[in-house]
Coordinates of C-alpha atoms and ligand atoms in Angstrom, one line a residue:
X261 CA 71.6 40.7 -184.6
X262 CA 74.8 39.0 -185.7
X263 CA 74.9 36.5 -188.4
X264 CA 78.4 35.0 -188.6
X265 CA 79.8 32.4 -191.0
X266 CA 82.4 29.7 -190.1
X267 CA 84.2 28.3 -193.1
X268 CA 85.2 25.2 -191.2
X269 CA 83.7 23.4 -188.2
X270 CA 87.0 23.9 -186.3
X271 CA 86.3 27.7 -186.2
X272 CA 83.3 27.2 -183.9
X273 CA 85.1 28.2 -180.8
X274 CA 82.3 30.2 -179.2
X275 CA 79.5 28.0 -177.8
X276 CA 76.9 27.3 -180.4
X277 CA 74.3 27.0 -177.6
X278 CA 72.6 30.3 -177.8
X279 CA 72.8 30.8 -181.5
X280 CA 70.7 29.4 -184.3
X281 CA 73.1 27.2 -186.3
X282 CA 72.6 26.2 -189.9
X283 CA 75.0 23.5 -191.1
X284 CA 75.8 23.6 -194.8
X285 CA 77.3 20.9 -197.0
X286 CA 76.1 21.9 -200.3
X287 CA 78.0 19.1 -202.3
X288 CA 76.3 17.0 -201.1
X289 CA 75.3 15.9 -197.6
X290 CA 72.9 18.6 -196.6
X291 CA 71.3 18.7 -200.1
X292 CA 70.8 14.9 -199.9
X293 CA 69.4 14.9 -196.4
X294 CA 66.9 17.6 -197.4
X295 CA 65.9 15.6 -200.4
X296 CA 65.4 12.5 -198.3
X297 CA 63.2 14.3 -195.8
X298 CA 61.3 16.1 -198.5
X299 CA 60.5 12.8 -200.1
X300 CA 59.0 11.4 -196.9
X301 CA 61.9 9.9 -194.9
X302 CA 61.0 9.7 -191.2
X303 CA 64.4 10.9 -190.1
X304 CA 68.1 11.0 -190.8
X305 CA 70.5 10.0 -188.1
X306 CA 74.0 11.5 -188.8
X307 CA 76.8 9.4 -187.5
X308 CA 80.6 9.8 -187.6
X309 CA 81.9 6.5 -189.0
X310 CA 80.9 3.5 -191.0
X311 CA 81.3 1.4 -187.8
X312 CA 79.0 3.7 -185.8
X313 CA 76.5 3.5 -188.7
X314 CA 76.5 -0.3 -188.6
X315 CA 76.3 -0.3 -184.8
X316 CA 73.4 2.1 -184.7
X317 CA 71.6 0.0 -187.4
X318 CA 72.0 -3.1 -185.3
X319 CA 70.7 -1.3 -182.2
X320 CA 67.6 -0.1 -184.0
X321 CA 67.1 -3.2 -186.1
X322 CA 68.7 -3.7 -189.6
X323 CA 65.3 -4.0 -191.3
X324 CA 64.0 -0.8 -189.7
X325 CA 66.6 1.5 -191.2
X326 CA 68.5 2.3 -194.4
X327 CA 72.3 2.7 -194.3
X328 CA 73.5 5.6 -196.4
X329 CA 76.6 7.8 -197.1
X330 CA 79.8 8.0 -199.0
X331 CA 83.6 7.8 -198.7
X332 CA 85.6 9.7 -201.3
X333 CA 82.2 10.5 -202.9
X334 CA 81.5 6.8 -203.6
X335 CA 78.8 4.6 -202.1
X336 CA 79.9 2.5 -199.0
X337 CA 80.0 -1.2 -199.7
X338 CA 77.0 -2.9 -198.1
X339 CA 75.0 0.3 -197.6
X340 CA 71.7 0.7 -199.4
X341 CA 72.1 4.4 -200.4
X342 CA 75.0 6.6 -201.5
X343 CA 75.1 10.4 -201.3
X344 CA 73.4 11.3 -204.5
X345 CA 70.2 13.3 -203.8
X346 CA 68.4 11.8 -206.8
X347 CA 68.7 8.3 -205.3
X348 CA 66.4 9.4 -202.4
X349 CA 63.1 8.9 -204.2
X350 CA 59.8 8.4 -202.3
X351 CA 59.5 4.7 -203.0
X352 CA 62.9 4.1 -201.4
X353 CA 62.8 6.5 -198.5
X354 CA 59.1 7.2 -197.5
X355 CA 58.6 6.3 -193.8
X356 CA 62.2 5.1 -193.4
X357 CA 64.8 6.1 -190.9
X358 CA 68.2 6.7 -192.6
X359 CA 71.5 6.3 -190.8
X360 CA 74.0 8.4 -192.7
X361 CA 77.7 8.9 -192.6
X362 CA 79.6 11.2 -195.0
X363 CA 83.1 12.6 -195.0
X364 CA 82.5 16.2 -193.9
X365 CA 78.7 16.9 -193.6
X366 CA 77.8 14.5 -190.9
X367 CA 80.9 15.5 -188.9
X368 CA 79.9 19.2 -189.0
X369 CA 76.4 18.2 -187.9
X370 CA 77.8 16.3 -184.9
X371 CA 79.9 19.4 -184.0
X372 CA 76.8 21.6 -184.0
X373 CA 74.6 19.1 -182.1
X374 CA 74.7 21.1 -178.9
X375 CA 73.0 24.1 -180.4
X376 CA 69.5 24.9 -179.2
X377 CA 68.3 25.3 -182.8
X378 CA 70.3 23.5 -185.4
X379 CA 69.1 23.3 -189.0
X380 CA 70.5 22.1 -192.3
X381 CA 70.9 24.4 -195.3
X382 CA 71.7 24.2 -199.0
X383 CA 70.8 26.1 -202.1
X384 CA 67.8 23.7 -202.4
X385 CA 66.2 25.4 -199.3
X386 CA 68.1 28.8 -199.3
X387 CA 64.9 30.9 -199.2
X388 CA 63.3 28.8 -196.5
X389 CA 66.5 28.9 -194.4
X390 CA 66.7 32.7 -194.7
X391 CA 63.1 33.0 -193.6
X392 CA 63.6 30.7 -190.6
X393 CA 66.7 32.7 -189.4
X394 CA 64.7 35.9 -189.7
X395 CA 61.8 34.4 -187.8
X396 CA 64.1 33.5 -184.9
X397 CA 65.4 37.0 -184.8
X398 CA 68.4 35.7 -182.8
X399 CA 72.1 35.6 -183.5
X400 CA 72.9 32.9 -186.0
X401 CA 75.9 31.0 -187.4
X402 CA 76.1 29.6 -190.9
X403 CA 78.5 26.6 -190.3
X404 CA 80.2 25.4 -193.5
X405 CA 81.2 21.8 -193.4
X406 CA 84.3 22.5 -195.5
X407 CA 86.5 19.8 -196.9
X408 CA 88.6 17.7 -194.6
X409 CA 89.1 20.5 -192.1
X410 CA 89.7 23.2 -194.8
X411 CA 87.8 25.7 -196.8
X412 CA 85.2 24.6 -199.4
X413 CA 84.1 27.2 -201.9
X414 CA 80.7 25.7 -202.6
X415 CA 79.7 25.9 -198.9
X416 CA 80.9 29.6 -198.7
X417 CA 78.9 30.4 -201.9
X418 CA 75.8 28.8 -200.3
X419 CA 76.3 30.7 -197.0
X420 CA 76.7 34.0 -199.0
X421 CA 73.6 33.2 -201.0
X422 CA 71.6 32.7 -197.8
X423 CA 72.9 36.0 -196.5
X424 CA 71.8 37.7 -199.8
X425 CA 68.4 36.2 -199.5
X426 CA 68.1 37.6 -195.9
X427 CA 69.2 41.0 -197.1
X428 CA 66.7 40.8 -200.0
X429 CA 64.0 40.1 -197.5
X430 CA 64.9 43.2 -195.6
X431 CA 66.7 41.7 -192.6
X432 CA 69.3 43.9 -191.0
X433 CA 72.4 42.2 -189.4
X434 CA 76.0 42.4 -188.7
X435 CA 78.5 39.7 -189.4
X436 CA 82.1 38.6 -189.0
X437 CA 84.7 38.8 -191.8
X438 CA 83.8 35.4 -193.1
X439 CA 80.2 36.6 -193.6
X440 CA 81.4 39.6 -195.5
X441 CA 83.7 37.5 -197.7
X442 CA 80.8 35.0 -198.3
X443 CA 78.5 37.8 -199.4
X444 CA 81.1 39.1 -201.8
X445 CA 81.8 35.6 -203.2
X446 CA 78.2 34.9 -203.8
X447 CA 77.6 38.1 -205.8
X448 CA 74.1 39.2 -206.4
X449 CA 72.5 36.5 -208.5
X450 CA 71.9 32.8 -208.0
X451 CA 74.9 30.5 -207.7
X452 CA 75.3 28.6 -211.0
X453 CA 75.9 24.9 -211.4
X454 CA 79.0 25.9 -213.5
X455 CA 80.5 27.8 -210.5
X456 CA 79.9 24.7 -208.3
X457 CA 81.4 22.4 -210.9
X458 CA 84.7 24.5 -210.8
X459 CA 85.2 23.9 -207.0
X460 CA 87.4 21.1 -205.8
X461 CA 84.3 19.1 -204.7
X462 CA 82.6 19.7 -208.0
X463 CA 85.7 18.6 -209.9
X464 CA 85.8 15.4 -207.8
X465 CA 82.2 14.7 -208.5
X466 CA 82.8 15.2 -212.3
X467 CA 85.8 12.9 -212.1
X468 CA 83.7 10.0 -210.7
X469 CA 80.8 10.6 -213.1
X470 CA 78.5 12.4 -210.7
X471 CA 78.1 15.7 -212.6
X472 CA 74.3 15.3 -212.5
X473 CA 74.5 15.7 -208.7
X474 CA 76.0 19.2 -209.1
X475 CA 73.1 20.3 -211.3
X476 CA 70.6 18.8 -208.8
X477 CA 72.1 20.6 -205.8
X478 CA 72.2 23.9 -207.7
X479 CA 68.4 24.2 -207.9
X480 CA 67.6 27.1 -205.6
X481 CA 64.4 26.7 -203.5
X482 CA 63.7 23.2 -204.7
X483 CA 62.0 22.8 -201.3
X484 CA 60.4 25.2 -198.9
X485 CA 61.5 23.1 -195.9
X486 CA 64.0 23.5 -193.2
X487 CA 65.0 20.2 -191.5
X488 CA 65.9 20.5 -187.8
X489 CA 68.2 18.4 -185.7
X490 CA 66.1 17.1 -182.9
X491 CA 68.4 15.4 -180.4
X492 CA 70.3 13.1 -182.7
X493 CA 67.7 12.9 -185.5
X494 CA 67.1 15.3 -188.4
X495 CA 63.5 15.7 -189.2
X496 CA 61.1 18.1 -190.8
Ligands
LIG52 C1 80.7 15.2 -197.4 O1 79.9 15.1 -196.4 O2 81.9 15.2 -197.3 C2 80.1 15.3 -198.8 O3 78.8 15.3 -198.9 C3 80.9 14.5 -199.8 C4 80.1 14.1 -201.0 O4 79.8 14.8 -202.0 O5 79.7 12.9 -201.1

């Protein structure tokens, strides 16, 4: 089988339809969505803009949902939740539907929405994602959300780490050049919070006082769960 990596959503030229797609936005959208669902959220609805989020909330009923997300890493005025995974504690999110818009992560998810099997990945579920890909036994694509259309090192590190975990579990696969580069970049050990802190996204988070989020997102295998995009809703 082939397991390719795309460093940016724009590289997804081939149809995602037949492949298993795993969307990665390590800092922080897919880490936060995973944390929300692990803590009992009913579902996460990724949307492209603040306006779409508000429209969707009105459609479903403002009291039935939580509005969440960020712009420039900061909470969106009037929304109940930002994009820090530690905010998504069970008392806040259990049983709730979360409408979420972020700069890069939700856009990548919307780009992948046509795939038959679309999951979200981060370091926090790297082992579970590797296992899920191996169980499918089909071609797969690790789709990095990147940063404003460009490369983001933390997503590439995460993709490389998932490929390492697959290799360690005995999976045999071929991949594109991006997959080979991601494997080299990740090296053989876990990805450290220090390495993440040195990326552009990591530096931005430190600048706005959100260093704790980097450490949170660096914890490999925090959850043994792989959220799936079911229509327009992410769920466990
Ligand atoms: C994104 O979707 O662009 C990121 O999750 C940004 C962030 O860290 O808030």
